[in-house]
C-alpha positions as a LaTeX table, in Angstrom:
\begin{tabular}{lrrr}
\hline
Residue & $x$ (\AA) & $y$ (\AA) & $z$ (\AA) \\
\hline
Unk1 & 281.22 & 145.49 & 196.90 \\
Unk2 & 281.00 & 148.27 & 199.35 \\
Unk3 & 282.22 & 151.72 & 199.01 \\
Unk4 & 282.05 & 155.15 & 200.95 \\
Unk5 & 280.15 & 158.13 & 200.49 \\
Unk6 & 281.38 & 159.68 & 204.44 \\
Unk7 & 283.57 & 157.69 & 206.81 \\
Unk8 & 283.90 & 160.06 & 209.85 \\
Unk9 & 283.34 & 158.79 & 213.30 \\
Unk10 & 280.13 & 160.72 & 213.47 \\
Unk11 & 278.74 & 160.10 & 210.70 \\
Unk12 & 279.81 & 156.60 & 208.07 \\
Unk13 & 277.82 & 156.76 & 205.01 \\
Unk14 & 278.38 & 153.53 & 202.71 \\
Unk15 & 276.92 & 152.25 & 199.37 \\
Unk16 & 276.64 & 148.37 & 198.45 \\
Unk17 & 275.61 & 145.51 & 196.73 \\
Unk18 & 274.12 & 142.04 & 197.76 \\
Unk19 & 272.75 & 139.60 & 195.49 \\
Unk20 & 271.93 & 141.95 & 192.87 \\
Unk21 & 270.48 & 144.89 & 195.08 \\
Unk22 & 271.39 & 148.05 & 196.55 \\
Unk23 & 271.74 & 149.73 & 199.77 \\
Unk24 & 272.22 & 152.65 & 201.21 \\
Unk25 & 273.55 & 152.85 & 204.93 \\
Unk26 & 273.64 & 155.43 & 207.67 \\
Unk27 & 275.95 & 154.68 & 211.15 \\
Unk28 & 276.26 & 156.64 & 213.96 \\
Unk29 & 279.54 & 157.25 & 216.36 \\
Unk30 & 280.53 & 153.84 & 218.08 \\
Unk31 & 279.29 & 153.71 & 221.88 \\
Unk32 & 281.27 & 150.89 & 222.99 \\
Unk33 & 280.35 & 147.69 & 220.56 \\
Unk34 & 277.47 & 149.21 & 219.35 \\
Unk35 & 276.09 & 151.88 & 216.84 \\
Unk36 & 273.14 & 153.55 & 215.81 \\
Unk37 & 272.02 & 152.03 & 211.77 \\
Unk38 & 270.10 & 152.68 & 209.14 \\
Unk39 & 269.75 & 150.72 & 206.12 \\
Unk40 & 267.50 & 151.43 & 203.13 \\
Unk41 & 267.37 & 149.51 & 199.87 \\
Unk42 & 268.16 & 151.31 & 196.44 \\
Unk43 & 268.08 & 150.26 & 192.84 \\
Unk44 & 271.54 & 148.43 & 191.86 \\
Unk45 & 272.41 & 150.53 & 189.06 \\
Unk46 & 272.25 & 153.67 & 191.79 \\
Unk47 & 274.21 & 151.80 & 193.53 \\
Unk48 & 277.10 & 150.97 & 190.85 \\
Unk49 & 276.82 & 154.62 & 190.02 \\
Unk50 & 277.75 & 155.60 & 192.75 \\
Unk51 & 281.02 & 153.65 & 193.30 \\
Unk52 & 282.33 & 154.74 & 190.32 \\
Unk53 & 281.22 & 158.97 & 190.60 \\
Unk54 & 281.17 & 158.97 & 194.32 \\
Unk55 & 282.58 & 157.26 & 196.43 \\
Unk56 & 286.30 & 156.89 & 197.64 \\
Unk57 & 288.44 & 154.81 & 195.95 \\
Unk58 & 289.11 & 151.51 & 196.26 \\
Unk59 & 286.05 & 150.32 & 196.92 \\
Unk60 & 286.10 & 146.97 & 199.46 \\
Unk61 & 285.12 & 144.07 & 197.34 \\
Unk62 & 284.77 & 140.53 & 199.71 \\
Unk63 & 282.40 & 137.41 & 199.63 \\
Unk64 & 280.35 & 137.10 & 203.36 \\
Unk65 & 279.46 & 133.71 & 204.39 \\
Unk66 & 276.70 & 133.54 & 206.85 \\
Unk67 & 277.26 & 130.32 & 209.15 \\
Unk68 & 274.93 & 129.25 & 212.04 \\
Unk69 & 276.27 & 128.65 & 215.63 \\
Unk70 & 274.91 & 127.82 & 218.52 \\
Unk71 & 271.76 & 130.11 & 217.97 \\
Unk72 & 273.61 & 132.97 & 216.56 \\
Unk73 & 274.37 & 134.02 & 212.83 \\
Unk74 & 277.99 & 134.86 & 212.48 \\
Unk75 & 278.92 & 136.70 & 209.39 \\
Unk76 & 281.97 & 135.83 & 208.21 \\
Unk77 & 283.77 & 138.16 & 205.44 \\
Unk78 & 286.72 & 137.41 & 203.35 \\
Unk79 & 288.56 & 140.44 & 201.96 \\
Unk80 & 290.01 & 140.16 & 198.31 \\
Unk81 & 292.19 & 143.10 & 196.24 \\
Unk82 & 294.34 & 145.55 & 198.91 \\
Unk83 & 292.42 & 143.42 & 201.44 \\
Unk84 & 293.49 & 139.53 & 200.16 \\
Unk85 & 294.30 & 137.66 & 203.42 \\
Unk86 & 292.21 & 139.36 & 205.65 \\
Unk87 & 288.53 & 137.39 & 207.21 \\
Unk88 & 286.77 & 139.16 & 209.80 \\
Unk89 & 283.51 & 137.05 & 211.69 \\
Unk90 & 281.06 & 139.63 & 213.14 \\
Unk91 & 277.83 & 138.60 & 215.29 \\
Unk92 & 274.85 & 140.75 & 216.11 \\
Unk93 & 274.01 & 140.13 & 219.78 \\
Unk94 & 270.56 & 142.13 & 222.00 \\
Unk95 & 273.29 & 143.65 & 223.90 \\
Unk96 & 277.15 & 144.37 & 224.77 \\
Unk97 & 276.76 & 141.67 & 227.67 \\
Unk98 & 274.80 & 138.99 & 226.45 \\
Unk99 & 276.46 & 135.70 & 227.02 \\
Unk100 & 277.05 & 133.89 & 223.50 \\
Unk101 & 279.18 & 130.81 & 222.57 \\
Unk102 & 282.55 & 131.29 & 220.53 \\
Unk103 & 283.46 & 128.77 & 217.67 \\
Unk104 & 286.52 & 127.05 & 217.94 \\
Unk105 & 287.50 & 129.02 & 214.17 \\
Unk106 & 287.41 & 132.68 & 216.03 \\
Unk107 & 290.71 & 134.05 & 216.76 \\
Unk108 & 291.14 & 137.34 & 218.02 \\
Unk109 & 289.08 & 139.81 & 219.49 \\
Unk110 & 289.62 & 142.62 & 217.39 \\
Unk111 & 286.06 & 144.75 & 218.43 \\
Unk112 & 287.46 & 148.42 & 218.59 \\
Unk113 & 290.39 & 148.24 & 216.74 \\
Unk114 & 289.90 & 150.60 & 213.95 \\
Unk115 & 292.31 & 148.96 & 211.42 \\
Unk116 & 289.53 & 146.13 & 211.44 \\
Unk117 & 287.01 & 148.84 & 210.01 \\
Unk118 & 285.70 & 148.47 & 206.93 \\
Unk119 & 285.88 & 152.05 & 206.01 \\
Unk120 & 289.32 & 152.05 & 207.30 \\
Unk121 & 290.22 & 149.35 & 205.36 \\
Unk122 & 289.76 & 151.69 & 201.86 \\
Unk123 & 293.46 & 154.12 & 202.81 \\
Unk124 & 295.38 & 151.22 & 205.06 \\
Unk125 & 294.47 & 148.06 & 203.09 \\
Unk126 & 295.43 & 144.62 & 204.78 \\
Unk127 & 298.17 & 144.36 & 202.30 \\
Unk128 & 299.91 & 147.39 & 204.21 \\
Unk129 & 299.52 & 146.63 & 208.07 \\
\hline
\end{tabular}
């Protein structure tokens, strides 16, 4: 699960939980592909606190698969509730230009388009588009 505390472009300030622990993180305004991040671990009942007192509602609840390719880690998430249907695959790469191989499963390229956001995805769910 994964909900918001902030989701302006300057600032996106989201809550979640992984495998039973908390996490608190910070992004910076998009500069092309890439953002500034910070991520910092908090106790999972913070964390579950704070989806139900503070952060905007619905939270985004999906499963990610991590799936190994050609030296890269693609994360892979599938969207369930207002988001059922929807599976976006993400990989973290040095830099905006370095060369990578696609799998044959990756459709689109959807880097930039805002609907694919997840903190767009809490007011125009999947379900809606």
């Amino acid at each position: 699960r994964q909900g918001y505390l902030n989701r302006s472009k300057e600032c996106t300030v989201r809550v979640r939980t992984i495998d039973g622990g908390g996490y608190l993180t910070i992004k910076g305004p998009n500069k092309g592909a890439t953002r500034i991040e910070y991520d910092y671990a908090i106790p999972e009942s913070d964390a579950r606190s704070m989806f139900d007192d503070l952060c905007e509602q619905p939270v985004i609840e999906k499963n990610r698969h991590k799936i190994d390719f050609a030296g890269h880690v693609w994360e892979v998430d599938e969207f369930f509730g207002e988001n059922t249907g929807l599976i976006v695959a993400e990989v973290e790469l040095e830099s905006e230009d370095q060369c990578f191989e696609k799998p044959e499963w990756i459709g689109d390229e959807v880097t930039g388009d805002p609907r694919y956001y997840n903190a767009s995805l809490v007011t125009h769910p999947y379900v809606k588009w």
